Amino acid sequence: MRGNIFLIEAVIISVDPEFEEDYDWNDDVYSKGRYWLIEEPYSEIYEDSNYIKILIELPSVRREDIKVKVYGKRIYIVATDREGRDFYKEFTMPFSLKKTQVKAVLKPRTLFILIKKNDE
């Protein structure tokens, strides 16, 4: 099953300086004001008493072409597949996240994200 495809004029996200070094949000597409076609990949979310589990379908995407960003209560996924298609997905959690709570593993066709819930 394929995700939605949507057209956006610009991606505006609050990012911390550490993430800006890894991903340039002001590339030529953004700075020249052109439209950027981004595919929103199919995803599923599961929850149990200790974890939130996210599965994201990312066919033909290599590990080095995926960026997973944790910022506040949000997780951002930006990826490019071997054909040059861009993928973007954003999730908002019910609690603030620490980088140590989030683990991501890429298996064939699927990115698995495991989020340990806060101890309260």
mmCIF file of N, CA and C in Angstrom:
data_model
loop_
_atom_site.group_PDB
_atom_site.id
_atom_site.type_symbol
_atom_site.label_atom_id
_atom_site.label_comp_id
_atom_site.label_asym_id
_atom_site.label_seq_id
_atom_site.Cartn_x
_atom_site.Cartn_y
_atom_site.Cartn_z
ATOM 1 N N MET A 1 0.839 -1.173 0.000
ATOM 2 C CA MET A 1 0.000 0.000 0.000
ATOM 3 C C MET A 1 0.888 1.242 0.000
ATOM 4 N N ARG A 2 0.581 2.184 -0.847
ATOM 5 C CA ARG A 2 1.382 3.395 -0.983
ATOM 6 C C ARG A 2 0.815 4.491 -0.100
ATOM 7 N N GLY A 3 1.679 5.391 0.312
ATOM 8 C CA GLY A 3 1.256 6.529 1.113
ATOM 9 C C GLY A 3 0.710 7.635 0.230
ATOM 10 N N ASN A 4 0.354 8.726 0.848
ATOM 11 C CA ASN A 4 -0.145 9.880 0.112
ATOM 12 C C ASN A 4 1.011 10.624 -0.532
ATOM 13 N N ILE A 5 0.716 11.302 -1.620
ATOM 14 C CA ILE A 5 1.687 12.189 -2.242
ATOM 15 C C ILE A 5 1.142 13.600 -2.075
ATOM 16 N N PHE A 6 1.985 14.511 -1.615
ATOM 17 C CA PHE A 6 1.515 15.873 -1.456
ATOM 18 C C PHE A 6 2.577 16.840 -1.939
ATOM 19 N N LEU A 7 2.133 18.008 -2.328
ATOM 20 C CA LEU A 7 3.012 19.031 -2.873
ATOM 21 C C LEU A 7 3.113 20.162 -1.865
ATOM 22 N N ILE A 8 4.337 20.549 -1.546
ATOM 23 C CA ILE A 8 4.509 21.661 -0.628
ATOM 24 C C ILE A 8 5.452 22.677 -1.252
ATOM 25 N N GLU A 9 5.289 23.915 -0.890
ATOM 26 C CA GLU A 9 6.156 24.956 -1.434
ATOM 27 C C GLU A 9 7.445 25.068 -0.647
ATOM 28 N N ALA A 10 7.380 24.850 0.650
ATOM 29 C CA ALA A 10 8.585 24.941 1.473
ATOM 30 C C ALA A 10 8.403 24.080 2.707
ATOM 31 N N VAL A 11 9.483 23.531 3.170
ATOM 32 C CA VAL A 11 9.462 22.774 4.416
ATOM 33 C C VAL A 11 10.040 23.676 5.490
ATOM 34 N N ILE A 12 9.251 24.006 6.489
ATOM 35 C CA ILE A 12 9.728 24.861 7.561
ATOM 36 C C ILE A 12 9.588 24.078 8.858
ATOM 37 N N ILE A 13 10.718 23.719 9.432
ATOM 38 C CA ILE A 13 10.737 22.915 10.642
ATOM 39 C C ILE A 13 11.768 23.513 11.581
ATOM 40 N N SER A 14 11.445 23.574 12.848
ATOM 41 C CA SER A 14 12.441 23.991 13.834
ATOM 42 C C SER A 14 13.435 22.861 14.000
ATOM 43 N N VAL A 15 14.687 23.153 13.769
ATOM 44 C CA VAL A 15 15.720 22.136 13.915
ATOM 45 C C VAL A 15 16.815 22.684 14.809
ATOM 46 N N ASP A 16 17.456 21.786 15.527
ATOM 47 C CA ASP A 16 18.559 22.245 16.357
ATOM 48 C C ASP A 16 19.836 22.284 15.526
ATOM 49 N N PRO A 17 20.878 22.991 15.972
ATOM 50 C CA PRO A 17 22.108 23.153 15.187
ATOM 51 C C PRO A 17 22.767 21.830 14.821
ATOM 52 N N GLU A 18 22.672 20.844 15.703
ATOM 53 C CA GLU A 18 23.282 19.547 15.424
ATOM 54 C C GLU A 18 22.662 18.910 14.177
ATOM 55 N N PHE A 19 21.350 19.025 14.041
ATOM 56 C CA PHE A 19 20.678 18.430 12.891
ATOM 57 C C PHE A 19 20.939 19.236 11.624
ATOM 58 N N GLU A 20 21.033 20.554 11.739
ATOM 59 C CA GLU A 20 21.287 21.382 10.564
ATOM 60 C C GLU A 20 22.598 21.010 9.892
ATOM 61 N N GLU A 21 23.568 20.558 10.664
ATOM 62 C CA GLU A 21 24.836 20.148 10.074
ATOM 63 C C GLU A 21 24.662 18.926 9.187
ATOM 64 N N ASP A 22 23.724 18.051 9.554
ATOM 65 C CA ASP A 22 23.509 16.818 8.804
ATOM 66 C C ASP A 22 22.593 16.994 7.600
ATOM 67 N N TYR A 23 21.653 17.944 7.671
ATOM 68 C CA TYR A 23 20.668 18.075 6.601
ATOM 69 C C TYR A 23 20.459 19.542 6.275
ATOM 70 N N ASP A 24 20.658 19.906 5.045
ATOM 71 C CA ASP A 24 20.534 21.301 4.628
ATOM 72 C C ASP A 24 19.108 21.582 4.173
ATOM 73 N N TRP A 25 18.331 22.258 5.020
ATOM 74 C CA TRP A 25 16.949 22.589 4.676
ATOM 75 C C TRP A 25 16.883 23.734 3.663
ATOM 76 N N ASN A 26 17.973 24.427 3.440
ATOM 77 C CA ASN A 26 17.981 25.563 2.522
ATOM 78 C C ASN A 26 18.673 25.212 1.210
ATOM 79 N N ASP A 27 18.388 24.023 0.700
ATOM 80 C CA ASP A 27 19.009 23.621 -0.563
ATOM 81 C C ASP A 27 18.408 24.417 -1.721
ATOM 82 N N ASP A 28 18.837 24.147 -2.936
ATOM 83 C CA ASP A 28 18.388 24.909 -4.104
ATOM 84 C C ASP A 28 16.881 24.889 -4.291
ATOM 85 N N VAL A 29 16.232 23.763 -4.002
ATOM 86 C CA VAL A 29 14.783 23.681 -4.190
ATOM 87 C C VAL A 29 14.085 24.699 -3.296
ATOM 88 N N TYR A 30 14.508 24.786 -2.051
ATOM 89 C CA TYR A 30 13.888 25.716 -1.112
ATOM 90 C C TYR A 30 14.240 27.157 -1.454
ATOM 91 N N SER A 31 15.503 27.431 -1.666
ATOM 92 C CA SER A 31 15.939 28.813 -1.844
ATOM 93 C C SER A 31 15.428 29.437 -3.135
ATOM 94 N N LYS A 32 15.186 28.643 -4.156
ATOM 95 C CA LYS A 32 14.691 29.187 -5.421
ATOM 96 C C LYS A 32 13.169 29.211 -5.476
ATOM 97 N N GLY A 33 12.500 28.739 -4.402
ATOM 98 C CA GLY A 33 11.047 28.822 -4.345
ATOM 99 C C GLY A 33 10.329 27.848 -5.258
ATOM 100 N N ARG A 34 11.020 26.846 -5.771
ATOM 101 C CA ARG A 34 10.357 25.869 -6.624
ATOM 102 C C ARG A 34 9.553 24.904 -5.762
ATOM 103 N N TYR A 35 8.585 24.253 -6.374
ATOM 104 C CA TYR A 35 7.825 23.250 -5.653
ATOM 105 C C TYR A 35 8.642 21.983 -5.524
ATOM 106 N N TRP A 36 8.394 21.271 -4.436
ATOM 107 C CA TRP A 36 9.156 20.079 -4.108
ATOM 108 C C TRP A 36 8.164 18.948 -3.900
ATOM 109 N N LEU A 37 8.228 17.940 -4.733
ATOM 110 C CA LEU A 37 7.308 16.817 -4.628
ATOM 111 C C LEU A 37 7.854 15.842 -3.602
ATOM 112 N N ILE A 38 7.073 15.596 -2.569
ATOM 113 C CA ILE A 38 7.489 14.711 -1.492
ATOM 114 C C ILE A 38 6.426 13.638 -1.325
ATOM 115 N N GLU A 39 6.872 12.418 -1.170
ATOM 116 C CA GLU A 39 5.949 11.323 -0.942
ATOM 117 C C GLU A 39 5.893 11.031 0.550
ATOM 118 N N GLU A 40 4.685 10.884 1.056
ATOM 119 C CA GLU A 40 4.518 10.516 2.459
ATOM 120 C C GLU A 40 4.380 8.999 2.513
ATOM 121 N N PRO A 41 5.352 8.309 3.092
ATOM 122 C CA PRO A 41 5.321 6.848 3.062
ATOM 123 C C PRO A 41 4.235 6.263 3.964
ATOM 124 N N TYR A 42 3.808 5.061 3.609
ATOM 125 C CA TYR A 42 2.838 4.331 4.413
ATOM 126 C C TYR A 42 3.477 4.003 5.757
ATOM 127 N N SER A 43 2.709 4.129 6.833
ATOM 128 C CA SER A 43 3.253 3.821 8.157
ATOM 129 C C SER A 43 2.171 3.215 9.041
ATOM 130 N N GLU A 44 2.621 2.504 10.057
ATOM 131 C CA GLU A 44 1.733 1.934 11.070
ATOM 132 C C GLU A 44 2.337 2.229 12.437
ATOM 133 N N ILE A 45 1.468 2.447 13.429
ATOM 134 C CA ILE A 45 1.925 2.711 14.792
ATOM 135 C C ILE A 45 1.252 1.715 15.731
ATOM 136 N N TYR A 46 2.051 1.122 16.594
ATOM 137 C CA TYR A 46 1.565 0.191 17.606
ATOM 138 C C TYR A 46 2.042 0.685 18.964
ATOM 139 N N GLU A 47 1.278 0.361 19.997
ATOM 140 C CA GLU A 47 1.647 0.802 21.334
ATOM 141 C C GLU A 47 1.365 -0.305 22.337
ATOM 142 N N ASP A 48 2.277 -0.490 23.278
ATOM 143 C CA ASP A 48 2.020 -1.365 24.420
ATOM 144 C C ASP A 48 2.346 -0.571 25.683
ATOM 145 N N SER A 49 2.419 -1.215 26.814
ATOM 146 C CA SER A 49 2.609 -0.481 28.068
ATOM 147 C C SER A 49 3.989 0.170 28.194
ATOM 148 N N ASN A 50 4.990 -0.326 27.459
ATOM 149 C CA ASN A 50 6.354 0.199 27.574
ATOM 150 C C ASN A 50 6.871 0.939 26.348
ATOM 151 N N TYR A 51 6.328 0.644 25.168
ATOM 152 C CA TYR A 51 6.895 1.165 23.923
ATOM 153 C C TYR A 51 5.825 1.652 22.954
ATOM 154 N N ILE A 52 6.239 2.588 22.104
ATOM 155 C CA ILE A 52 5.497 2.948 20.900
ATOM 156 C C ILE A 52 6.354 2.450 19.748
ATOM 157 N N LYS A 53 5.744 1.705 18.822
ATOM 158 C CA LYS A 53 6.482 1.118 17.704
ATOM 159 C C LYS A 53 5.936 1.696 16.404
ATOM 160 N N ILE A 54 6.827 2.215 15.578
ATOM 161 C CA ILE A 54 6.442 2.804 14.299
ATOM 162 C C ILE A 54 7.117 2.017 13.188
ATOM 163 N N LEU A 55 6.335 1.622 12.181
ATOM 164 C CA LEU A 55 6.861 0.947 10.998
ATOM 165 C C LEU A 55 6.592 1.854 9.809
ATOM 166 N N ILE A 56 7.615 2.151 9.022
ATOM 167 C CA ILE A 56 7.483 3.043 7.873
ATOM 168 C C ILE A 56 7.997 2.318 6.644
ATOM 169 N N GLU A 57 7.171 2.236 5.624
ATOM 170 C CA GLU A 57 7.562 1.570 4.379
ATOM 171 C C GLU A 57 8.452 2.502 3.565
ATOM 172 N N LEU A 58 9.705 2.088 3.359
ATOM 173 C CA LEU A 58 10.670 2.880 2.586
ATOM 174 C C LEU A 58 11.404 1.962 1.610
ATOM 175 N N PRO A 59 10.745 1.560 0.529
ATOM 176 C CA PRO A 59 11.402 0.663 -0.423
ATOM 177 C C PRO A 59 12.559 1.358 -1.134
ATOM 178 N N SER A 60 13.593 0.628 -1.381
ATOM 179 C CA SER A 60 14.799 1.070 -2.105
ATOM 180 C C SER A 60 15.464 2.318 -1.510
ATOM 181 N N VAL A 61 15.419 2.438 -0.190
ATOM 182 C CA VAL A 61 16.114 3.525 0.497
ATOM 183 C C VAL A 61 17.285 2.925 1.269
ATOM 184 N N ARG A 62 18.459 3.512 1.075
ATOM 185 C CA ARG A 62 19.650 3.043 1.791
ATOM 186 C C ARG A 62 19.758 3.729 3.149
ATOM 187 N N ARG A 63 20.434 3.069 4.064
ATOM 188 C CA ARG A 63 20.605 3.594 5.422
ATOM 189 C C ARG A 63 21.186 5.014 5.414
ATOM 190 N N GLU A 64 22.186 5.257 4.574
ATOM 191 C CA GLU A 64 22.829 6.577 4.546
ATOM 192 C C GLU A 64 21.938 7.674 3.959
ATOM 193 N N ASP A 65 20.798 7.293 3.375
ATOM 194 C CA ASP A 65 19.881 8.265 2.777
ATOM 195 C C ASP A 65 18.664 8.543 3.655
ATOM 196 N N ILE A 66 18.742 8.162 4.927
ATOM 197 C CA ILE A 66 17.647 8.394 5.877
ATOM 198 C C ILE A 66 18.157 9.266 7.018
ATOM 199 N N LYS A 67 17.374 10.270 7.365
ATOM 200 C CA LYS A 67 17.653 11.099 8.538
ATOM 201 C C LYS A 67 16.461 10.967 9.481
ATOM 202 N N VAL A 68 16.713 10.594 10.724
ATOM 203 C CA VAL A 68 15.678 10.530 11.751
ATOM 204 C C VAL A 68 16.032 11.589 12.786
ATOM 205 N N LYS A 69 15.114 12.508 13.020
ATOM 206 C CA LYS A 69 15.361 13.627 13.927
ATOM 207 C C LYS A 69 14.357 13.589 15.064
ATOM 208 N N VAL A 70 14.850 13.688 16.283
ATOM 209 C CA VAL A 70 14.008 13.785 17.475
ATOM 210 C C VAL A 70 14.104 15.219 17.969
ATOM 211 N N TYR A 71 12.952 15.876 18.126
ATOM 212 C CA TYR A 71 12.941 17.269 18.562
ATOM 213 C C TYR A 71 11.682 17.505 19.391
ATOM 214 N N GLY A 72 11.837 17.691 20.678
ATOM 215 C CA GLY A 72 10.673 17.893 21.547
ATOM 216 C C GLY A 72 9.799 16.657 21.580
ATOM 217 N N LYS A 73 8.542 16.823 21.198
ATOM 218 C CA LYS A 73 7.604 15.702 21.142
ATOM 219 C C LYS A 73 7.530 15.086 19.747
ATOM 220 N N ARG A 74 8.342 15.567 18.835
ATOM 221 C CA ARG A 74 8.212 15.139 17.437
ATOM 222 C C ARG A 74 9.380 14.292 16.961
ATOM 223 N N ILE A 75 9.049 13.416 16.013
ATOM 224 C CA ILE A 75 10.050 12.635 15.287
ATOM 225 C C ILE A 75 9.848 12.954 13.815
ATOM 226 N N TYR A 76 10.927 13.323 13.133
ATOM 227 C CA TYR A 76 10.890 13.637 11.710
ATOM 228 C C TYR A 76 11.716 12.596 10.968
ATOM 229 N N ILE A 77 11.190 12.131 9.844
ATOM 230 C CA ILE A 77 11.926 11.203 8.991
ATOM 231 C C ILE A 77 12.011 11.828 7.606
ATOM 232 N N VAL A 78 13.231 11.986 7.109
ATOM 233 C CA VAL A 78 13.481 12.501 5.767
ATOM 234 C C VAL A 78 14.337 11.460 5.063
ATOM 235 N N ALA A 79 13.946 11.063 3.849
ATOM 236 C CA ALA A 79 14.704 10.037 3.127
ATOM 237 C C ALA A 79 14.617 10.285 1.627
ATOM 238 N N THR A 80 15.589 9.747 0.910
ATOM 239 C CA THR A 80 15.606 9.784 -0.552
ATOM 240 C C THR A 80 15.900 8.380 -1.040
ATOM 241 N N ASP A 81 15.088 7.889 -1.980
ATOM 242 C CA ASP A 81 15.340 6.537 -2.481
ATOM 243 C C ASP A 81 16.337 6.566 -3.631
ATOM 244 N N ARG A 82 16.653 5.398 -4.160
ATOM 245 C CA ARG A 82 17.677 5.282 -5.206
ATOM 246 C C ARG A 82 17.268 5.938 -6.518
ATOM 247 N N GLU A 83 15.965 6.185 -6.688
ATOM 248 C CA GLU A 83 15.480 6.847 -7.905
ATOM 249 C C GLU A 83 15.378 8.360 -7.727
ATOM 250 N N GLY A 84 15.750 8.857 -6.540
ATOM 251 C CA GLY A 84 15.727 10.293 -6.294
ATOM 252 C C GLY A 84 14.429 10.831 -5.721
ATOM 253 N N ARG A 85 13.468 9.955 -5.404
ATOM 254 C CA ARG A 85 12.214 10.409 -4.797
ATOM 255 C C ARG A 85 12.464 10.765 -3.337
ATOM 256 N N ASP A 86 11.842 11.852 -2.881
ATOM 257 C CA ASP A 86 11.981 12.295 -1.500
ATOM 258 C C ASP A 86 10.791 11.818 -0.678
ATOM 259 N N PHE A 87 11.080 11.385 0.550
ATOM 260 C CA PHE A 87 10.059 10.941 1.482
ATOM 261 C C PHE A 87 10.145 11.798 2.734
ATOM 262 N N TYR A 88 8.981 12.085 3.318
ATOM 263 C CA TYR A 88 8.938 12.860 4.555
ATOM 264 C C TYR A 88 7.796 12.338 5.411
ATOM 265 N N LYS A 89 8.056 12.161 6.672
ATOM 266 C CA LYS A 89 7.010 11.741 7.606
ATOM 267 C C LYS A 89 7.312 12.374 8.953
ATOM 268 N N GLU A 90 6.266 12.767 9.651
ATOM 269 C CA GLU A 90 6.402 13.413 10.956
ATOM 270 C C GLU A 90 5.399 12.785 11.914
ATOM 271 N N PHE A 91 5.852 12.519 13.131
ATOM 272 C CA PHE A 91 4.988 11.959 14.164
ATOM 273 C C PHE A 91 5.092 12.832 15.405
ATOM 274 N N THR A 92 3.961 13.037 16.085
ATOM 275 C CA THR A 92 3.952 13.759 17.349
ATOM 276 C C THR A 92 3.591 12.777 18.452
ATOM 277 N N MET A 93 4.437 12.701 19.452
ATOM 278 C CA MET A 93 4.231 11.795 20.575
ATOM 279 C C MET A 93 3.501 12.524 21.704
ATOM 280 N N PRO A 94 2.894 11.789 22.626
ATOM 281 C CA PRO A 94 2.177 12.428 23.737
ATOM 282 C C PRO A 94 3.101 12.928 24.852
ATOM 283 N N PHE A 95 4.407 12.794 24.669
ATOM 284 C CA PHE A 95 5.371 13.221 25.682
ATOM 285 C C PHE A 95 6.646 13.673 24.993
ATOM 286 N N SER A 96 7.439 14.488 25.700
ATOM 287 C CA SER A 96 8.725 14.935 25.154
ATOM 288 C C SER A 96 9.680 13.754 25.071
ATOM 289 N N LEU A 97 10.521 13.784 24.049
ATOM 290 C CA LEU A 97 11.427 12.667 23.788
ATOM 291 C C LEU A 97 12.869 13.048 24.062
ATOM 292 N N LYS A 98 13.629 12.065 24.479
ATOM 293 C CA LYS A 98 15.081 12.182 24.567
ATOM 294 C C LYS A 98 15.645 11.266 23.493
ATOM 295 N N LYS A 99 16.771 11.640 22.934
ATOM 296 C CA LYS A 99 17.367 10.819 21.874
ATOM 297 C C LYS A 99 17.630 9.395 22.339
ATOM 298 N N THR A 100 17.918 9.224 23.631
ATOM 299 C CA THR A 100 18.210 7.885 24.152
ATOM 300 C C THR A 100 16.976 6.990 24.202
ATOM 301 N N GLN A 101 15.775 7.573 24.087
ATOM 302 C CA GLN A 101 14.541 6.789 24.100
ATOM 303 C C GLN A 101 14.205 6.208 22.736
ATOM 304 N N VAL A 102 14.833 6.685 21.686
ATOM 305 C CA VAL A 102 14.428 6.345 20.324
ATOM 306 C C VAL A 102 15.510 5.517 19.641
ATOM 307 N N LYS A 103 15.106 4.391 19.089
ATOM 308 C CA LYS A 103 16.004 3.527 18.316
ATOM 309 C C LYS A 103 15.380 3.318 16.941
ATOM 310 N N ALA A 104 16.205 3.365 15.894
ATOM 311 C CA ALA A 104 15.724 3.152 14.525
ATOM 312 C C ALA A 104 16.574 2.079 13.859
ATOM 313 N N VAL A 105 15.910 1.152 13.167
ATOM 314 C CA VAL A 105 16.582 0.066 12.459
ATOM 315 C C VAL A 105 15.966 -0.044 11.072
ATOM 316 N N LEU A 106 16.812 -0.097 10.049
ATOM 317 C CA LEU A 106 16.328 -0.258 8.679
ATOM 318 C C LEU A 106 16.472 -1.716 8.265
ATOM 319 N N LYS A 107 15.354 -2.319 7.902
ATOM 320 C CA LYS A 107 15.320 -3.670 7.340
ATOM 321 C C LYS A 107 14.861 -3.512 5.894
ATOM 322 N N PRO A 108 14.970 -4.552 5.065
ATOM 323 C CA PRO A 108 14.518 -4.400 3.679
ATOM 324 C C PRO A 108 13.088 -3.855 3.603
ATOM 325 N N ARG A 109 12.936 -2.727 2.924
ATOM 326 C CA ARG A 109 11.663 -2.060 2.647
ATOM 327 C C ARG A 109 11.020 -1.348 3.836
ATOM 328 N N THR A 110 11.540 -1.524 5.062
ATOM 329 C CA THR A 110 10.852 -0.975 6.230
ATOM 330 C C THR A 110 11.830 -0.380 7.238
ATOM 331 N N LEU A 111 11.486 0.820 7.736
ATOM 332 C CA LEU A 111 12.210 1.441 8.838
ATOM 333 C C LEU A 111 11.397 1.192 10.103
ATOM 334 N N PHE A 112 12.039 0.626 11.117
ATOM 335 C CA PHE A 112 11.397 0.354 12.397
ATOM 336 C C PHE A 112 11.917 1.369 13.415
ATOM 337 N N ILE A 113 10.997 2.053 14.087
ATOM 338 C CA ILE A 113 11.371 3.001 15.133
ATOM 339 C C ILE A 113 10.720 2.536 16.426
ATOM 340 N N LEU A 114 11.532 2.373 17.453
ATOM 341 C CA LEU A 114 11.070 1.921 18.760
ATOM 342 C C LEU A 114 11.294 3.049 19.761
ATOM 343 N N ILE A 115 10.219 3.468 20.434
ATOM 344 C CA ILE A 115 10.278 4.586 21.372
ATOM 345 C C ILE A 115 9.919 4.088 22.764
ATOM 346 N N LYS A 116 10.852 4.188 23.686
ATOM 347 C CA LYS A 116 10.581 3.799 25.077
ATOM 348 C C LYS A 116 9.790 4.920 25.731
ATOM 349 N N LYS A 117 8.686 4.554 26.368
ATOM 350 C CA LYS A 117 7.856 5.554 27.035
ATOM 351 C C LYS A 117 8.568 6.098 28.261
ATOM 352 N N ASN A 118 8.223 7.328 28.620
ATOM 353 C CA ASN A 118 8.795 7.949 29.820
ATOM 354 C C ASN A 118 8.402 7.172 31.061
ATOM 355 N N ASP A 119 9.306 7.104 32.019
ATOM 356 C CA ASP A 119 8.982 6.529 33.320
ATOM 357 C C ASP A 119 8.312 7.608 34.153
ATOM 358 N N GLU A 120 7.118 7.335 34.594
ATOM 359 C CA GLU A 120 6.395 8.344 35.373
ATOM 360 C C GLU A 120 6.048 7.813 36.743
#
